[in-house]
Coordinates of C-alpha atoms in Angstrom, one line a residue:
T227 CA -31.8 -5.9 13.8
A228 CA -32.0 -2.3 11.8
Q229 CA -30.4 0.3 10.3
F230 CA -30.7 3.3 8.0
H231 CA -34.4 2.9 8.8
R232 CA -34.2 -0.4 6.8
P233 CA -34.3 -4.1 8.4
V234 CA -30.8 -5.4 7.9
A235 CA -29.6 -9.1 7.7
G236 CA -26.4 -10.1 8.9
L237 CA -23.4 -12.3 7.6
I238 CA -20.3 -13.3 9.5
G239 CA -17.3 -15.1 7.4
M240 CA -15.8 -13.6 4.4
T241 CA -15.5 -16.7 2.5
E242 CA -19.4 -17.2 2.8
A243 CA -20.1 -13.6 2.3
R244 CA -18.5 -13.9 -1.1
A245 CA -20.2 -17.0 -2.2
V246 CA -23.6 -15.3 -1.0
L247 CA -22.7 -12.1 -3.1
R248 CA -21.9 -14.3 -5.9
E249 CA -25.0 -16.6 -6.0
H250 CA -27.1 -13.9 -5.2
H251 CA -26.0 -11.1 -7.3
A252 CA -29.0 -10.3 -9.3
S253 CA -31.1 -10.0 -6.2
L254 CA -28.3 -7.6 -4.7
G255 CA -27.7 -3.9 -5.5
A256 CA -25.9 -1.3 -4.1
S257 CA -26.7 1.1 -1.2
V258 CA -26.5 4.0 -2.5
L259 CA -25.8 7.3 -0.3
P260 CA -27.6 10.6 -1.6
F261 CA -24.5 12.3 -2.7
N262 CA -24.6 9.8 -5.7
E263 CA -27.3 11.6 -7.0
S264 CA -24.6 14.6 -7.7
V265 CA -22.1 12.3 -9.1
T266 CA -21.8 12.3 -13.4
G267 CA -22.5 9.3 -14.3
G268 CA -22.7 7.7 -10.5
F269 CA -19.7 6.9 -7.9
L270 CA -17.9 3.7 -8.9
R271 CA -19.3 2.1 -5.9
Y272 CA -23.0 2.3 -7.1
M273 CA -22.3 2.0 -10.9
S274 CA -24.2 -0.5 -13.1
D275 CA -22.6 -3.5 -14.1
D276 CA -21.9 -2.0 -17.7
D277 CA -21.0 1.1 -16.6
H278 CA -18.4 -0.6 -13.8
D279 CA -17.3 -3.0 -16.3
R280 CA -16.0 0.5 -18.2
Y281 CA -14.7 3.0 -15.5
G282 CA -14.0 0.2 -12.7
S283 CA -11.3 -1.3 -14.4
M284 CA -9.9 2.4 -15.7
F285 CA -9.6 3.4 -12.2
R286 CA -8.2 0.2 -10.9
R287 CA -5.7 0.4 -13.4
A288 CA -4.9 4.2 -12.6
L289 CA -4.4 3.8 -8.8
G290 CA -1.7 1.2 -9.3
G291 CA 1.8 1.1 -11.1
S292 CA 3.2 4.5 -11.7
A293 CA 0.6 6.6 -9.9
L294 CA 1.8 4.7 -6.3
S295 CA 5.3 5.3 -7.0
G296 CA 5.4 8.8 -4.8
V297 CA 3.1 7.5 -1.9
A298 CA 6.1 6.7 0.6
E299 CA 7.7 10.3 -0.6
S300 CA 4.3 12.0 -0.5
T301 CA 3.4 10.6 3.1
I302 CA 7.0 11.2 4.7
R303 CA 6.7 14.9 3.0
A304 CA 3.5 15.8 4.8
L305 CA 4.3 13.7 7.9
D306 CA 7.8 15.5 8.5
P307 CA 6.2 19.1 9.6
V308 CA 3.8 17.0 11.9
L309 CA 6.5 15.5 13.7
E310 CA 8.4 18.8 13.9
R311 CA 5.1 20.5 15.8
V312 CA 5.5 17.5 18.2
R313 CA 9.0 17.9 19.0
R314 CA 8.5 21.8 19.3
E315 CA 4.8 22.0 21.2
G316 CA 5.9 18.7 23.2
A317 CA 2.2 17.3 22.2
L318 CA -0.9 17.6 20.2
T319 CA -4.4 17.5 21.1
S320 CA -6.9 15.1 20.0
S321 CA -8.4 17.3 17.5
E322 CA -5.2 18.9 16.6
L323 CA -3.6 15.2 15.7
R324 CA -6.8 14.5 13.8
S325 CA -6.7 17.5 11.8
S326 CA -3.0 16.7 11.2
L327 CA -3.6 13.3 9.8
A328 CA -6.5 14.6 7.8
G329 CA -3.7 17.2 6.2
V330 CA -1.1 14.1 5.4
S331 CA -3.9 11.5 3.8
S332 CA -4.9 14.5 1.7
A333 CA -1.6 15.7 0.5
V334 CA -0.9 11.9 -0.3
C335 CA -4.3 11.8 -2.3
L336 CA -4.0 15.0 -4.2
A337 CA -0.4 13.8 -5.1
T338 CA -1.4 10.3 -6.2
L339 CA -4.7 11.2 -8.0
F340 CA -3.7 14.4 -9.2
G341 CA 0.1 14.8 -9.3
V342 CA 0.4 17.8 -7.5
A343 CA 2.9 18.7 -4.7
P344 CA 2.3 20.9 -1.7
D345 CA 4.6 23.8 -2.7
D346 CA 2.7 24.0 -6.5
D347 CA -0.2 26.6 -6.6
S348 CA -2.1 24.3 -8.1
H349 CA -2.4 22.5 -5.0
R350 CA -3.3 25.5 -2.8
R351 CA -5.9 26.3 -5.3
L352 CA -7.5 22.7 -5.7
S353 CA -7.2 22.6 -1.9
A354 CA -9.4 25.4 -1.1
A355 CA -12.0 24.5 -4.0
L356 CA -12.0 21.2 -2.3
A357 CA -12.7 23.0 1.2
S358 CA -15.4 25.1 0.0
A359 CA -17.3 22.2 -1.7
F360 CA -16.8 19.6 0.4
G361 CA -15.6 21.0 4.0
P362 CA -12.2 20.3 5.6
P363 CA -10.0 17.3 4.9
G364 CA -11.3 14.1 6.3
S365 CA -14.9 15.5 6.1
P366 CA -18.3 13.4 5.1
V367 CA -19.3 13.7 1.4
P368 CA -22.2 16.5 1.5
R369 CA -25.6 15.0 0.4
R370 CA -25.8 17.5 -2.6
P371 CA -21.8 18.4 -3.2
D372 CA -21.0 21.2 -5.9
F373 CA -18.4 19.5 -8.2
A374 CA -18.3 22.4 -11.0
S375 CA -15.6 24.6 -9.1
V376 CA -13.1 21.5 -8.3
R377 CA -13.9 19.9 -11.8
T378 CA -12.8 23.1 -13.1
I379 CA -9.5 23.0 -11.7
I380 CA -8.6 19.8 -12.1
A381 CA -9.6 20.0 -15.7
G382 CA -6.7 22.8 -15.9
L383 CA -4.3 20.6 -14.4
P384 CA -0.9 19.5 -16.6
V385 CA -1.3 16.2 -17.7
G386 CA 1.6 14.2 -17.5
T387 CA 4.1 15.9 -16.1
R388 CA 4.1 13.8 -13.0
P389 CA 3.2 9.9 -12.2
C390 CA -0.6 10.2 -11.3
A391 CA -4.0 8.3 -11.6
L392 CA -4.9 11.6 -13.7
S393 CA -1.9 11.1 -16.2
S394 CA -2.4 7.0 -16.0
I395 CA -6.0 7.5 -17.5
A396 CA -4.8 10.1 -20.3
E397 CA -2.0 7.6 -21.0
A398 CA -4.3 4.7 -21.8
G399 CA -6.3 6.5 -23.9
H400 CA -9.2 7.5 -22.0
D401 CA -10.2 11.7 -22.1
P402 CA -9.1 13.0 -18.8
A403 CA -11.7 15.9 -19.0
D404 CA -14.2 13.1 -18.8
P405 CA -16.9 14.5 -16.2
V406 CA -17.3 10.9 -14.7
V407 CA -13.4 10.4 -14.5
L408 CA -13.4 13.8 -12.8
D409 CA -16.0 13.6 -10.1
N410 CA -15.2 10.4 -9.3
L411 CA -11.8 11.5 -8.9
V412 CA -13.0 14.3 -6.4
V413 CA -15.2 11.5 -4.7
V414 CA -12.0 9.5 -4.4
Q415 CA -9.9 12.3 -2.9
V416 CA -12.4 12.9 -0.3
L417 CA -13.3 9.4 0.8
G418 CA -9.8 8.5 0.4
T419 CA -8.6 11.2 2.7
A420 CA -11.2 10.7 5.4
N421 CA -10.3 6.8 5.2
L422 CA -6.6 7.1 5.4
A423 CA -6.6 9.6 8.2
G424 CA -8.6 7.3 9.9
L425 CA -6.1 4.3 9.2
L426 CA -3.4 6.6 10.3
A427 CA -4.8 7.3 13.5
W428 CA -5.2 3.4 14.0
V429 CA -1.6 3.2 13.1
L430 CA -0.5 5.7 15.7
Q431 CA -2.7 4.3 18.3
Y432 CA -0.9 0.0 17.8
L433 CA 2.4 2.0 17.7
G434 CA 1.8 3.1 21.1
I435 CA 0.2 -0.5 22.4
E436 CA 2.6 -2.4 20.5
S437 CA 5.9 -0.1 20.8
D438 CA 8.0 -2.5 22.5
R439 CA 7.4 -5.5 19.9
W440 CA 6.9 -3.7 16.9
R441 CA 9.0 -0.4 17.0
D442 CA 12.5 -1.0 16.1
G443 CA 11.6 -3.8 13.3
L444 CA 9.6 -0.9 11.8
A445 CA 12.2 1.8 12.2
D446 CA 14.9 -0.3 10.2
D447 CA 12.0 -1.5 7.6
H448 CA 11.3 1.9 5.6
G449 CA 8.1 1.2 4.7
G450 CA 8.9 -2.4 3.5
P451 CA 7.3 -6.1 4.3
V452 CA 7.5 -5.4 8.2
A453 CA 5.3 -2.1 8.1
T454 CA 3.0 -3.2 5.5
A455 CA 2.6 -6.5 7.9
F456 CA 2.0 -4.5 10.8
V457 CA -0.6 -1.6 8.7
S458 CA -2.5 -5.0 7.6
E459 CA -3.1 -6.2 11.0
V460 CA -4.2 -2.8 12.1
L461 CA -6.7 -2.8 9.3
R462 CA -7.8 -6.5 10.7
H463 CA -8.1 -5.8 13.9
S464 CA -9.7 -2.3 13.7
Q465 CA -10.6 -0.3 10.6
S466 CA -12.2 -2.3 8.2
E467 CA -16.2 -2.5 9.6
Y468 CA -18.8 -3.6 7.1
L469 CA -20.2 -4.2 3.8
Y470 CA -23.8 -3.2 2.7
R471 CA -25.7 -4.7 -0.2
R472 CA -29.2 -3.5 -0.8
V473 CA -31.9 -6.5 -1.5
T474 CA -34.0 -5.7 -4.7
S475 CA -35.6 -9.0 -5.1
A476 CA -36.2 -11.6 -2.4
F477 CA -34.0 -14.3 -1.7
D478 CA -33.7 -17.5 0.7
L479 CA -30.3 -17.9 2.8
K480 CA -29.9 -20.5 5.3
G481 CA -33.4 -21.1 5.8
F482 CA -34.0 -17.3 6.1
H483 CA -36.3 -15.5 3.8
I484 CA -34.6 -12.0 2.8
P485 CA -37.4 -9.9 1.6
A486 CA -36.8 -7.0 -1.1
G487 CA -36.7 -3.9 0.6
W488 CA -33.9 -5.1 3.1
W489 CA -30.3 -4.5 3.6
L490 CA -27.6 -7.3 3.6
R491 CA -24.6 -6.4 6.3
V492 CA -21.3 -8.1 5.7
G493 CA -19.4 -7.9 9.1
V494 CA -16.3 -7.4 7.7
W495 CA -14.9 -6.5 11.6
E496 CA -16.5 -9.7 13.0
S497 CA -15.4 -11.5 10.6
H498 CA -11.9 -10.8 10.7
R499 CA -11.9 -11.6 14.7
Q500 CA -13.0 -15.3 14.2
P501 CA -11.1 -17.6 15.7
E502 CA -12.0 -20.0 12.8
A503 CA -10.2 -17.5 10.7
F504 CA -7.4 -16.0 12.4
A505 CA -5.7 -18.0 15.6
T506 CA -6.3 -15.4 18.8
P507 CA -7.9 -13.1 17.0
R508 CA -7.8 -10.3 19.5
E509 CA -4.5 -10.2 19.7
A510 CA -2.4 -7.8 17.5
M511 CA 0.4 -10.3 15.9
E512 CA 2.8 -10.5 13.2
R513 CA 0.2 -12.7 10.9
F514 CA 0.8 -10.8 8.0
A515 CA 4.1 -12.2 6.3
P516 CA 4.5 -12.3 2.3
G517 CA 2.6 -15.1 1.4
A518 CA 0.4 -15.1 4.3
A519 CA -2.8 -14.3 2.6
T520 CA -6.4 -15.7 3.4
P521 CA -9.6 -15.5 1.9
E522 CA -11.0 -14.7 5.3
Y523 CA -8.9 -11.4 5.0
A524 CA -10.9 -8.7 2.6
P525 CA -10.3 -5.1 4.7
F526 CA -11.0 -3.6 1.2
G527 CA -14.3 -5.2 -0.1
I528 CA -14.8 -8.9 -1.7
D529 CA -16.3 -8.3 -4.9
R530 CA -15.9 -6.0 -8.3
H531 CA -16.9 -3.1 -6.5
A532 CA -14.1 -3.7 -3.9
C533 CA -11.8 -0.6 -3.0
S534 CA -9.4 0.7 -5.6
G535 CA -7.3 2.3 -3.2
A536 CA -6.1 -0.8 -1.4
S537 CA -2.4 -0.3 -2.4
L538 CA -2.3 3.2 -2.1
S539 CA -3.6 2.7 1.9
L540 CA -1.1 0.2 2.4
R541 CA 1.9 1.8 0.9
S542 CA 1.0 5.3 2.7
G543 CA 0.3 3.4 5.9
A544 CA 3.5 1.3 5.8
A545 CA 5.3 4.8 5.2
F546 CA 4.0 6.4 7.9
A547 CA 4.4 3.4 10.3
S548 CA 8.1 3.3 9.8
T549 CA 8.8 7.0 9.9
V550 CA 6.9 7.4 13.1
A551 CA 9.1 4.4 14.9
A552 CA 12.0 5.5 13.6
A553 CA 11.4 9.2 15.2
R554 CA 12.9 8.0 18.2
D555 CA 12.4 11.3 20.2
V556 CA 8.9 11.4 19.9
E557 CA 6.6 9.4 22.0
V558 CA 3.7 7.9 21.0
V559 CA 0.8 7.5 23.7
P560 CA -2.4 5.3 22.8
A561 CA -5.3 6.6 23.6
G562 CA -7.5 5.8 26.6
G563 CA -10.7 4.4 24.4
V564 CA -12.6 4.7 21.0
V565 CA -15.1 7.3 20.0
R566 CA -17.7 6.8 16.7
G567 CA -17.3 9.4 14.1
F568 CA -20.5 11.1 12.3
R569 CA -23.6 8.7 12.0
H570 CA -22.3 5.6 9.8
W571 CA -20.2 7.6 8.0
S572 CA -16.9 7.5 10.2
H573 CA -15.3 4.5 11.4
W574 CA -14.9 3.8 15.2
R575 CA -11.3 6.0 16.1
P576 CA -9.3 6.5 18.8

């Protein structure tokens, strides 16, 4: 098949995909998008191995531990006004709901990455700068984004006053004013807002579809293991879609010759729906109890360039699911179908 004006070889099965990416690592490169040229040092996902050895581990540590301590609270705090609006107005249109979910996810990411709360003046200034440079929350990264104004505001934020990724980076002895760090945090903010908003939309969809099965347990769980299992199933069933790698030198795979210049597509969505990996894969079920991990499940990637925001997404999604489920006076009605987002940027969404 062909995508992005390039021929594409497809691969299904996450265990096999891990083996292929490992065995043919030297023949595969990142599938770089144009905005990367404007990111100082390059975006984490597209960095060379040497640069990623330095910055990748830094960001993984920064997006764990204390930086995540306020994710649930930030999610609930941003969601409460949305629920109040639904109670007041009775319903939201699809565009109003998408905008509201993007606002929730933006607030969560701003608090987790930069330690700014919605009532801070720095939250207002940073949100305005991000909107000016990148568009409203949930927008795709422009081809030639302007990081300068956003970087200036972030560089002036107090470090260490609240747990966040920026503070964790400074506490680990790294320079928080490093433009590579700042630009990557900005991209994580923009990408993270869009991806988390998409996940929250699917969480709502399955809260509507599976209300009888899940709602009581989610409401009593307060973002705990039941809610995390629910969000994990949402990720498996609908949100995770693909991984791409650029073929930099030809190699053979299962009797097929993959030429340089092609792209390799790992079908994550398709892999997650294989009966060899999951029993009854097309049904949403309670299959992600603690300790039930499987190598066939990989919603956040499968190699060193995997997403660093996995824990943030799960915690926020779980808090969101439990809070909506506990709002007994708010009815969740599932969408009648799904639509494709902007070209290859956005996931399918309800």
